[in-house]
Coordinates of C-alpha atoms in Angstrom, one line a residue:
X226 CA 15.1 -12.8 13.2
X227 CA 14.4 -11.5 16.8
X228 CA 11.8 -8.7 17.0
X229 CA 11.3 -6.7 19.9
X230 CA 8.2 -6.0 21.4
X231 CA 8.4 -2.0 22.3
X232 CA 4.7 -0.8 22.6
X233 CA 1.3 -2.0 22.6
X234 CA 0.8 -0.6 19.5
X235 CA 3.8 -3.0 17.7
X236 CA 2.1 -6.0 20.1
X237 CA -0.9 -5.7 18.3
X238 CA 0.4 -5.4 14.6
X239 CA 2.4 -8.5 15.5
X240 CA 0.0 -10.4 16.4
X241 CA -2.5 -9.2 13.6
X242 CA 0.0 -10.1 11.1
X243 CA 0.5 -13.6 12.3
X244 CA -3.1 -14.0 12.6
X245 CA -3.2 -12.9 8.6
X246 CA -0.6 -15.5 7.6
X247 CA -2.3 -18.6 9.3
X248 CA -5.5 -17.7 7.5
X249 CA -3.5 -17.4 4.2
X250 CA -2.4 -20.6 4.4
X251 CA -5.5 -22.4 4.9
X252 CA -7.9 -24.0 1.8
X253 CA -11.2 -22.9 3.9
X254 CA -13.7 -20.2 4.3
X255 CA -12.0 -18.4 7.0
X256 CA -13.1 -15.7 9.9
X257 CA -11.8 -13.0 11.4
X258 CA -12.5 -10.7 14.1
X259 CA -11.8 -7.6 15.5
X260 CA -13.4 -6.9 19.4
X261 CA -12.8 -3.9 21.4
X262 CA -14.6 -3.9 24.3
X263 CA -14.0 -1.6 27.5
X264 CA -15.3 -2.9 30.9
X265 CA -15.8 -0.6 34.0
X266 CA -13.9 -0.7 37.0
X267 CA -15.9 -3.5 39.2
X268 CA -14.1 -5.8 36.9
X269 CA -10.7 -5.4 38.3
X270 CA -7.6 -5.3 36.1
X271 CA -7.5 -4.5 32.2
X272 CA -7.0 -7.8 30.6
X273 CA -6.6 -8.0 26.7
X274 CA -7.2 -11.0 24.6
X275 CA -5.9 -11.9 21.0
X276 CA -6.8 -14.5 18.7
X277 CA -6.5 -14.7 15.3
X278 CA -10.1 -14.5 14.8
X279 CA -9.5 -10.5 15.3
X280 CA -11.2 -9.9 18.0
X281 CA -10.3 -6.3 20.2
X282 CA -11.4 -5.3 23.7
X283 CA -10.3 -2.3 25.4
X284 CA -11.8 0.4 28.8
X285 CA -10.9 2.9 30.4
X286 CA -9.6 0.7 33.0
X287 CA -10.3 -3.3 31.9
X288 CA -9.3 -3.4 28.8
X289 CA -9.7 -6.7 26.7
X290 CA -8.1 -7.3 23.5
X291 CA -9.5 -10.3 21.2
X292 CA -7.5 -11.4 17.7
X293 CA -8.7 -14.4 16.6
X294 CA -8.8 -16.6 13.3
X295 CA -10.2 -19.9 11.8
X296 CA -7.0 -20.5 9.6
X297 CA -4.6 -23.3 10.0
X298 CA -3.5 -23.9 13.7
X299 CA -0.5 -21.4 15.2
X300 CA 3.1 -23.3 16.0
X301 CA 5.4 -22.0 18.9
X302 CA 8.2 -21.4 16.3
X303 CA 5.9 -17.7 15.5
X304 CA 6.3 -16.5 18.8
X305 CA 9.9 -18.2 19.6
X306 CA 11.4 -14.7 18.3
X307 CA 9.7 -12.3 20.2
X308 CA 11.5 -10.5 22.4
X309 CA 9.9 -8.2 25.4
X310 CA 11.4 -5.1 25.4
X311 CA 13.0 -3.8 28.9
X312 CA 11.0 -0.4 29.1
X313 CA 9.1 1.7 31.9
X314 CA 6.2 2.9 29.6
X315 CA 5.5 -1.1 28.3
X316 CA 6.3 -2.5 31.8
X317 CA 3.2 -0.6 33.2
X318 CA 1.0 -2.0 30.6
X319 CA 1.7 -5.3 29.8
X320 CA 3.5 -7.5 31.5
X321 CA 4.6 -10.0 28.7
X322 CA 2.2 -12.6 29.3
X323 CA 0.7 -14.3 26.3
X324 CA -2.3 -16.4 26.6
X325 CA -2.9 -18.7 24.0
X326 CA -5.5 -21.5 22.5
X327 CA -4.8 -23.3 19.3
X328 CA -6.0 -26.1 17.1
X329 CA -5.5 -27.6 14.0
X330 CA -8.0 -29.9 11.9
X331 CA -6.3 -33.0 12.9
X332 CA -5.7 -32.2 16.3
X333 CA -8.7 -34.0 18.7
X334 CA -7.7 -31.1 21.3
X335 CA -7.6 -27.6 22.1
X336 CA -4.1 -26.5 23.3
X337 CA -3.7 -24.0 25.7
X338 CA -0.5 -22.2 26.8
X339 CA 1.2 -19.6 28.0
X340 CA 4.2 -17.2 27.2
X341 CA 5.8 -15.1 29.2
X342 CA 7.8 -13.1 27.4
X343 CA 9.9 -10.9 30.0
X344 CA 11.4 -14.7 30.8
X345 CA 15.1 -15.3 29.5
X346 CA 15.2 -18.7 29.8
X347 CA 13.6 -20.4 26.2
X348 CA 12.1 -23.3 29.4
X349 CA 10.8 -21.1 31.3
X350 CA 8.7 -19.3 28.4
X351 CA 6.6 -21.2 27.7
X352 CA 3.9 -23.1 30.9
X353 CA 1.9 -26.0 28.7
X354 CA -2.1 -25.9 30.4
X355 CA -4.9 -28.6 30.7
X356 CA -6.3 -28.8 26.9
X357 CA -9.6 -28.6 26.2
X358 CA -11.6 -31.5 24.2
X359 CA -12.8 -30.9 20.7
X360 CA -15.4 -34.1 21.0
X361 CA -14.6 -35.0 18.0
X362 CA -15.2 -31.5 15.7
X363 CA -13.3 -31.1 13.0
X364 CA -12.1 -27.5 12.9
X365 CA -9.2 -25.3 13.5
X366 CA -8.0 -21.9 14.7
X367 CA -6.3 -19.1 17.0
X368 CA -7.2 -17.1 20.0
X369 CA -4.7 -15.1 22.0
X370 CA -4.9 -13.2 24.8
X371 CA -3.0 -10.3 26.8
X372 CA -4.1 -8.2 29.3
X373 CA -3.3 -4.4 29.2
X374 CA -3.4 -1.4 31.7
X375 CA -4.4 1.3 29.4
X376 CA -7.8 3.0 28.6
X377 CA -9.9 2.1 26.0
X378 CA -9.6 5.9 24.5
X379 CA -5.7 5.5 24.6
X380 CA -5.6 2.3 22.7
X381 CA -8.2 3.2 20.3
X382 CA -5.9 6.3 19.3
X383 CA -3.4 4.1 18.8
X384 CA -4.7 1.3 16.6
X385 CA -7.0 3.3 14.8
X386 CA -5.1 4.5 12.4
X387 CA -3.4 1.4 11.9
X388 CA -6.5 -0.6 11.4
X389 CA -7.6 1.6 8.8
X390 CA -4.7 1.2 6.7
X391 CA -4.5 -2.3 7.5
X392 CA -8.5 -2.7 5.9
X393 CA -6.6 -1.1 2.8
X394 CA -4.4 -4.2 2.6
X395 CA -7.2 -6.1 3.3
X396 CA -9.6 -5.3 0.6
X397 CA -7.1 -6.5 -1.7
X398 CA -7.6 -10.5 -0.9
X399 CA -10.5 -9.7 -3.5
X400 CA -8.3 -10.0 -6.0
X401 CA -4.8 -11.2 -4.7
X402 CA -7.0 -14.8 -5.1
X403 CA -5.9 -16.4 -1.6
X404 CA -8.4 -17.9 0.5
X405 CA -12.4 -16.6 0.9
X406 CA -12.2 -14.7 3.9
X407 CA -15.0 -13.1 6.5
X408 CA -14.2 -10.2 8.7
X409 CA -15.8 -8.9 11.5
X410 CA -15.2 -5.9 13.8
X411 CA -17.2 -5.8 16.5
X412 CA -16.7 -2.7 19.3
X413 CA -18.1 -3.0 22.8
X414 CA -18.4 -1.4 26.3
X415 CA -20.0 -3.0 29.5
X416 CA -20.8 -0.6 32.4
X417 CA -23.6 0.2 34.9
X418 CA -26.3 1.0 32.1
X419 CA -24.9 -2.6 30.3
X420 CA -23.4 -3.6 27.1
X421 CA -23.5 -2.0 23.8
X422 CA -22.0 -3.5 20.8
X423 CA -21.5 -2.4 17.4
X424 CA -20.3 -4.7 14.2
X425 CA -19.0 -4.2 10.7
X426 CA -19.5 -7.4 8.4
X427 CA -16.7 -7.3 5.4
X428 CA -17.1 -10.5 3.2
X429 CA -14.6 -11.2 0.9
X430 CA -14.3 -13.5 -2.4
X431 CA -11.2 -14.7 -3.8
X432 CA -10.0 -18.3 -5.1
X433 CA -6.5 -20.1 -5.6
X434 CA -5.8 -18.6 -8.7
X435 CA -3.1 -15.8 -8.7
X436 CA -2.8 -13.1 -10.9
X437 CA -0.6 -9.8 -10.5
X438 CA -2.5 -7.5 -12.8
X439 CA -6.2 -8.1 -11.1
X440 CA -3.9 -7.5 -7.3
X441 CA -2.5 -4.1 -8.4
X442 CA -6.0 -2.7 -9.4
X443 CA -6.9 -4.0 -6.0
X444 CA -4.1 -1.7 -4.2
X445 CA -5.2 1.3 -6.7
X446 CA -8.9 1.2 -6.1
X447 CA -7.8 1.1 -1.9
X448 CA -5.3 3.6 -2.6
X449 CA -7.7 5.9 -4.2
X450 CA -10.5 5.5 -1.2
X451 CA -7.7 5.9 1.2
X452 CA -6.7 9.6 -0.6
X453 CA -10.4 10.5 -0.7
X454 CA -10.9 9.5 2.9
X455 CA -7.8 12.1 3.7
X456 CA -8.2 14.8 1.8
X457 CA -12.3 15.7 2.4
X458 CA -11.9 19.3 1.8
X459 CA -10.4 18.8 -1.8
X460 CA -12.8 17.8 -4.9
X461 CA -10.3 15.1 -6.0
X462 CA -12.6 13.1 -8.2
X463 CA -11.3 12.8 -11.8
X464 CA -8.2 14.9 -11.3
X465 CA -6.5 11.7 -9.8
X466 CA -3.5 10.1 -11.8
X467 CA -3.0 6.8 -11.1
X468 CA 0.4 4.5 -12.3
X469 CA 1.1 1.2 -11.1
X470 CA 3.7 -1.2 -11.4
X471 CA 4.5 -5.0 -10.2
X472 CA 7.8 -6.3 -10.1
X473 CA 8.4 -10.4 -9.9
X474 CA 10.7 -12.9 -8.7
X475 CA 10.3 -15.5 -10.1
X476 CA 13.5 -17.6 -9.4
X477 CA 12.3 -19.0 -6.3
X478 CA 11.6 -23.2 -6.5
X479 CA 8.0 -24.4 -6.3
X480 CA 6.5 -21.1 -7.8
X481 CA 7.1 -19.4 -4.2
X482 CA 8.3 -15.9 -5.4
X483 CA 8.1 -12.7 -3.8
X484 CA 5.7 -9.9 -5.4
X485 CA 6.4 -6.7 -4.7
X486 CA 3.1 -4.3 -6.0
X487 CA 3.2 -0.3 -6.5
X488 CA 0.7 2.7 -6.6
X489 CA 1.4 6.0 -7.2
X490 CA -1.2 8.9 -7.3
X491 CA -0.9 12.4 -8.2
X492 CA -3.8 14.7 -7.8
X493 CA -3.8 18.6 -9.1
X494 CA -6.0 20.5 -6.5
X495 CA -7.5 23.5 -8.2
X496 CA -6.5 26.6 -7.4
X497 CA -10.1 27.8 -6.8
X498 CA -9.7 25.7 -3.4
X499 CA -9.1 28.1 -0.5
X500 CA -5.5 28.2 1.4
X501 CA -6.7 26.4 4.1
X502 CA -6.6 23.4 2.2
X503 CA -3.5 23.4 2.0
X504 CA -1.1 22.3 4.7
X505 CA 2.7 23.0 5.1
X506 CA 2.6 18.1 5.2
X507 CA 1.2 18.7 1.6
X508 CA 4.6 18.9 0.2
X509 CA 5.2 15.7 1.7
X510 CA 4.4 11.8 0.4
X511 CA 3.4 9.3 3.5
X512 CA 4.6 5.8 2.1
X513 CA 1.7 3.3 3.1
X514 CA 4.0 0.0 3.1
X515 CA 2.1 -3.3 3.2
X516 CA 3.9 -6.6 3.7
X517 CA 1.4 -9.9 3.2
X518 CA -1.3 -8.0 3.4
X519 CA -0.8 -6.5 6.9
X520 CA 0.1 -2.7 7.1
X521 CA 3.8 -2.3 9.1
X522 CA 7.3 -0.2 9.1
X523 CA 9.0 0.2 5.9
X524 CA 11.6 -2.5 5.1
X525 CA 15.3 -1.2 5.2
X526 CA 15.4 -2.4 2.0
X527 CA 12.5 -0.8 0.7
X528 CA 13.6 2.4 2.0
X529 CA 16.9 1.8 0.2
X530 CA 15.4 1.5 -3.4
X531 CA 12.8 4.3 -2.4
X532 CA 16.6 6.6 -2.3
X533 CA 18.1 5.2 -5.2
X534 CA 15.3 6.3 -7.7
X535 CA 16.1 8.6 -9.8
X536 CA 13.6 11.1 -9.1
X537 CA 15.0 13.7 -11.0
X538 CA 14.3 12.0 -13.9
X539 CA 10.7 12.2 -13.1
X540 CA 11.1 15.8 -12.7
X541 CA 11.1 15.5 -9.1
X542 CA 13.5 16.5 -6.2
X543 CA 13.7 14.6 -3.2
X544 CA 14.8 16.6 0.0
X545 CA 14.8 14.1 2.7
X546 CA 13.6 10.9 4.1
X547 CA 12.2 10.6 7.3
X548 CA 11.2 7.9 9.7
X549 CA 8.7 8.6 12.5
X550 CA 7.0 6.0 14.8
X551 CA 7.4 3.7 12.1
X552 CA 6.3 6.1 9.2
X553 CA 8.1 6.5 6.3
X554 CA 7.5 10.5 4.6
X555 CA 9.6 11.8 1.8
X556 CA 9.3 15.6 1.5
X557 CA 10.1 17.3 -1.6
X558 CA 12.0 20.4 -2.8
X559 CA 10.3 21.5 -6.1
X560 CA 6.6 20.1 -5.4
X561 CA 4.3 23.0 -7.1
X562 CA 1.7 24.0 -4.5
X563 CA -1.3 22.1 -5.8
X564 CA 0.5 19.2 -6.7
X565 CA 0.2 15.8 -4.3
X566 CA 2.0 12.8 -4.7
X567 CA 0.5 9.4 -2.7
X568 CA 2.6 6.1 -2.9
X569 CA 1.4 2.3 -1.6
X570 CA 4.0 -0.7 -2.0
X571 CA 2.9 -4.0 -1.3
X572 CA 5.3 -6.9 -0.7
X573 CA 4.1 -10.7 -0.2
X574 CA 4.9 -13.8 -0.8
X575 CA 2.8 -16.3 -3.4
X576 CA 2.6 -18.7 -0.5
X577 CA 3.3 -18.4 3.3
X578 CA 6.4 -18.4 4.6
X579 CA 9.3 -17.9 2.2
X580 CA 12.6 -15.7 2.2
X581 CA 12.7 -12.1 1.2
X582 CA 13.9 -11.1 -2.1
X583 CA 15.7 -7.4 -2.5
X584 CA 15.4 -4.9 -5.0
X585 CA 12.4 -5.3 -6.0
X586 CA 10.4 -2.7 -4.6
X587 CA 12.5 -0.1 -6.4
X588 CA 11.3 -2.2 -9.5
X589 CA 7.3 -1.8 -8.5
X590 CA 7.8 2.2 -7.9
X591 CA 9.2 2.8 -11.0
X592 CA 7.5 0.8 -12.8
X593 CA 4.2 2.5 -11.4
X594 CA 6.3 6.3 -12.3
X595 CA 6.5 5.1 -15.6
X596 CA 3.1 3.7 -16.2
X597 CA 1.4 7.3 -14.7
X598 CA 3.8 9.2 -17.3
X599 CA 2.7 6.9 -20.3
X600 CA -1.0 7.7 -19.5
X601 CA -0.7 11.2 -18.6
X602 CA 0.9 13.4 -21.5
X603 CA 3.2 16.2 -19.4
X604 CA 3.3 14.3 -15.9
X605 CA 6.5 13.7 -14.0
X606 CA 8.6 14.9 -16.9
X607 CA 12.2 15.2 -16.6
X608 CA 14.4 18.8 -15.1
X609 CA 15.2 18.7 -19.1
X610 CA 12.2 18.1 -20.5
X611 CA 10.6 20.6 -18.1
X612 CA 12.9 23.1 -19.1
X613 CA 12.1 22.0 -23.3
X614 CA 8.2 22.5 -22.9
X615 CA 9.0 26.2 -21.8
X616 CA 10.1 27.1 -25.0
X617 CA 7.3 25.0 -27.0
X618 CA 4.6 27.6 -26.7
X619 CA 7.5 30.3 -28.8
X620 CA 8.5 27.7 -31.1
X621 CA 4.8 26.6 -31.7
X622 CA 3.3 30.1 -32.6
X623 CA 6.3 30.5 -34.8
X624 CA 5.7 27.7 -36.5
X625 CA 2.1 28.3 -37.0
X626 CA 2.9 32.0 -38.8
X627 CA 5.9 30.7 -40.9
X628 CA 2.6 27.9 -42.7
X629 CA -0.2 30.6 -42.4
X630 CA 2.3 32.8 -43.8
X631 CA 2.7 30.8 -46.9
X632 CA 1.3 31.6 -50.4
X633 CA 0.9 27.9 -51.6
X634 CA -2.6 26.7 -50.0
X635 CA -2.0 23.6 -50.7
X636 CA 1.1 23.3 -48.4
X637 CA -1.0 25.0 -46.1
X638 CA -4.1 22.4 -46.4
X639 CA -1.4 19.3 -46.1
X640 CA 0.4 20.9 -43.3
X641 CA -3.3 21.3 -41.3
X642 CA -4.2 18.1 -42.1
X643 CA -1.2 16.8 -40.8
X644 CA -2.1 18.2 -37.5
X645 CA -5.5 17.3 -37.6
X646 CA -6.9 20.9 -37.5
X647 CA -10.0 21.2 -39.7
X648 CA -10.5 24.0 -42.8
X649 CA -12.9 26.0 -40.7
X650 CA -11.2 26.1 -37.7
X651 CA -7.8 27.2 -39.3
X652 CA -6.0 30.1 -37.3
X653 CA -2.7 30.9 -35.7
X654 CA -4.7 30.1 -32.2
X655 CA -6.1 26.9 -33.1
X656 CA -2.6 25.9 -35.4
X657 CA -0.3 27.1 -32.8
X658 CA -2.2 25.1 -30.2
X659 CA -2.1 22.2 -31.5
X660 CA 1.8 22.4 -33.1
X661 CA 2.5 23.1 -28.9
X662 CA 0.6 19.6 -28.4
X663 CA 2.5 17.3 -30.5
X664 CA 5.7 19.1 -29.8
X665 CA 5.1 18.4 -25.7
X666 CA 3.8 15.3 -27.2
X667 CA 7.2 14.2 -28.3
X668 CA 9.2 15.4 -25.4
X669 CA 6.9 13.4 -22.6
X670 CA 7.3 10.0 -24.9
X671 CA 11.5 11.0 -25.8
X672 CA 11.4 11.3 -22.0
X673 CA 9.9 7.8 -21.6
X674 CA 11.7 6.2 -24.0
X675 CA 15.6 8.0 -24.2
X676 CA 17.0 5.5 -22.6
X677 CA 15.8 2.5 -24.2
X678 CA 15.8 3.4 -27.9
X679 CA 18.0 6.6 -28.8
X680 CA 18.1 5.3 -32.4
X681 CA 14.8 5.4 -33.1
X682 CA 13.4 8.9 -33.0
X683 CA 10.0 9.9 -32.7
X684 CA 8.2 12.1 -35.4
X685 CA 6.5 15.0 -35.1
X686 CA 3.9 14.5 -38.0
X687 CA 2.5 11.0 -37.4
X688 CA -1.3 11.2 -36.9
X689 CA -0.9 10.8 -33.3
X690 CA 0.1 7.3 -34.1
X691 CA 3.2 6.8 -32.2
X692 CA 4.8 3.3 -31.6
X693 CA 5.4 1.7 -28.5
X694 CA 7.4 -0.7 -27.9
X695 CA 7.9 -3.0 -24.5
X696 CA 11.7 -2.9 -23.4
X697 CA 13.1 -4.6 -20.2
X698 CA 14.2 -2.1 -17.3
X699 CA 17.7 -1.1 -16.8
X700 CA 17.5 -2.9 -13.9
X701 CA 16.3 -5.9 -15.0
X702 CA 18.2 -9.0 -14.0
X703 CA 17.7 -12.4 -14.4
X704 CA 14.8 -14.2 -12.8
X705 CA 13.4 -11.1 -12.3
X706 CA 9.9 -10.2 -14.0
X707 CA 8.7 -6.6 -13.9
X708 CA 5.0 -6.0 -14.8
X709 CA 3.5 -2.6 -15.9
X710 CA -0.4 -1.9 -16.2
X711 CA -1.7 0.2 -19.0
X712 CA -5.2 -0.2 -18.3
X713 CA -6.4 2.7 -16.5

């Protein structure tokens, strides 16, 4: 599939994400750098260089740009698709060239090439260089390099926010099990007064073995930080509610299927927090979309099943969809005022490369809707169900006069104990309370469950022990496997 190079901004998240993928699919330790480093004018032009060791150099008027990893060596066939993009803005920044050094463990050479992008012809792409002797190391990785015109400020604006999200994605290889993996960021400047450099060391452990259910506690715990991070003004704390989901496919040969992870958290702000906390973009949800483990655009796909939800159903109204500068935000109708709703999706593949599979992120959303509902009684409950709790305060107190009422004490005692409400805390307050718990009780798990077992109605009297029962999505097709965690 062609992809077209329109910024600097997409350059870099390209080349990020390719750097990711070689590293997944090596066995060994691997590194992986970040440099920006900004160089004052008596150095000439900007020039950038990427590798996939992540390393990042940018200045005001020299900017270089460093990616670069130890994973497996890079083939031509990952940059065979890019396509530069033919635009004023990009044309004064970059001009398409592509520097770039490679080398696997078998290889007794360093390969150096170049790309130039802006060329046409598929020949004239691609200028092969003098390679550089290994002497006999055994080792491999990735360095490329491009040269930009911008200022270090401008760039850093630009990829900052992206590199934050993307360190989301990446604290999950702690439990995603693919390769032990070292990160570095290291950002630089070199003028008349000399060089200063600052690092950030991120180790991370992992092994071979896969498991979905550790990999979505991974996305919730970077979810979470990523809300906190956001939203400093607000206590959030213990008032988040967290649901997640994993959807499966497992059809695909050799074990190779495509996972596709959800989080959903919904925080109540108290309304002790001043006004100014909240912001007319609060009604609004920003979907942080991850695909193997590098932050990009929402898939088309994606996007699709994120529309076809039911949200209704959830309680929720859905105004519109928006896509800004590669930023998904769904804005909502009936949102209460201290209510916020933040969604991650995650899609990879179990190994490196492999074809997409559809319809499976609208699996992992709802599966993640469903989970937060289970564990939080009165959450995301249906327009219906909403409308059924307004009346269970009325038909609570009534039913708490009509026992008190009663002349037989014994009928009273068994009715109390039924509810759990002890003989010296007996009154309409404390009966009425807790008839208005069970009955909103009901509702949320009806809710959960009407469309999966209408025959089997829930009672009201049970000693809180309600069943539950796993049943397959309505979705559910075969060779599909959907996955909901109930550990909170």
């Amino acid at each position: 599939m062609e992809i077209e190079i329109s910024s600097v901004k997409m350059l870099y998240k390209h080349l990020i994400f390719l750097a990711v993928q070689r590293c997944r699919m090596s066995d060994d330790l691997c590194r992986l750098t970040v440099k920006l480093t900004s160089f004052s004018h008596r150095f000439g032009l900007p020039l950038v260089r990427i590798s996939g060791d992540f390393s990042l150099s940018l200045s005001p008027s020299l900017c270089v740009t460093v990616f670069s990893d130890t994973g497996v060596g890079s083939k031509l066939e990952e940059y065979q698709y890019l396509k530069y993009r033919d635009d004023l803005v990009l044309a004064n920044q970059w001009d398409g060239m592509i520097s770039l050094a490679t080398t696997s463990v078998s290889d007794s050479e360093i390969h150096n090439l170049n790309l130039n992008l802006k060329e046409s012809n598929s020949a004239g792409r691609l200028t092969k260089l003098p390679s550089t002797t290994k002497n006999g190391v055994k080792f491999s990785g990735t360095e490329v390099s491009v040269s930009i015109s911008k200022s270090l400020d401008d760039l850093l604006a630009e990829v900052t926010c992206f590199l934050q999200k993307f360190f989301m994605a990446f604290t999950q290889m702690i439990l995603v099990k693919i390769p032990k993996v070292v990160m570095e960021l290291l950002v630089g400047g070199d003028d008349l007064l000399g060089t200063q450099t600052e690092s950030r060391i991120v180790t991370i452990e992992g092994s071979s073995v896969y498991s979905p259910v550790e990999s979505i506690k991974c996305l919730e715990v970077g979810l979470k930080d990523y809300v906190r991070k956001h939203h400093t003004c607000l206590s959030i704390g213990e008032n988040l509610k967290v649901g997640t989901g994993v959807a499966n496919s497992s059809g695909s040969s050799h074990g190779n299927s495509q996972v596709v992870e959800a989080v959903v958290i919904i925080n109540e702000i108290s309304e002790l927090f001043p006004s100014s906390c909240m912001r007319e973009q609060d009604t609004r949800t920003e979907i942080l979309y991850f695909k193997d483990f590098v932050h990009c655009s929402v898939a088309q796909s994606s996007l699709d099943a994120l529309t076809s939800i039911n949200w209704k159903s959830y309680g929720l109204a859905l105004r519109s969809v928006a896509d800004h500068d590669d930023c998904v935000i769904l804005e909502w109708e009936n949102l209460p005022p201290h209510f916020r709703i933040h969604i991650a999706i995650h899609c990879y593949h179990r190994q490196y490369p492999s074809l997409p599979d559809r319809n499976l992120a609208r699996k992992a959303v709802k599966c993640a809707l469903d989970d937060l509902k289970e564990n939080n009684q009165g959450v995301l409950l249906s327009t219906r169900e909403l409308k059924m709790c307004d009346y269970a305060l009325d038909l609570a107190k009534t039913l708490a006069r009509l026992i008190l009422s009663s002349n037989d004490l014994n009928f009273q005692e068994e009715c109390c104990s039924l509810l759990g409400v002890q003989s010296q805390e007996v009154n309409p307050d404390n009966v009425g309370n807790c008839i208005r718990e069970k009955i909103i009780s009901v509702i949320g798990l009806n809710d959960r469950n009407s469309q999966k077992h209408k025959e089997a109605p829930s009672f009201l009297f049970e000693d809180d022990c309600f069943r539950k029962e796993d049943f397959m999505d309505e979705d559910y097709q075969e060779g599909e496997e959907a996955y909901i965690s109930w550990d909170m």
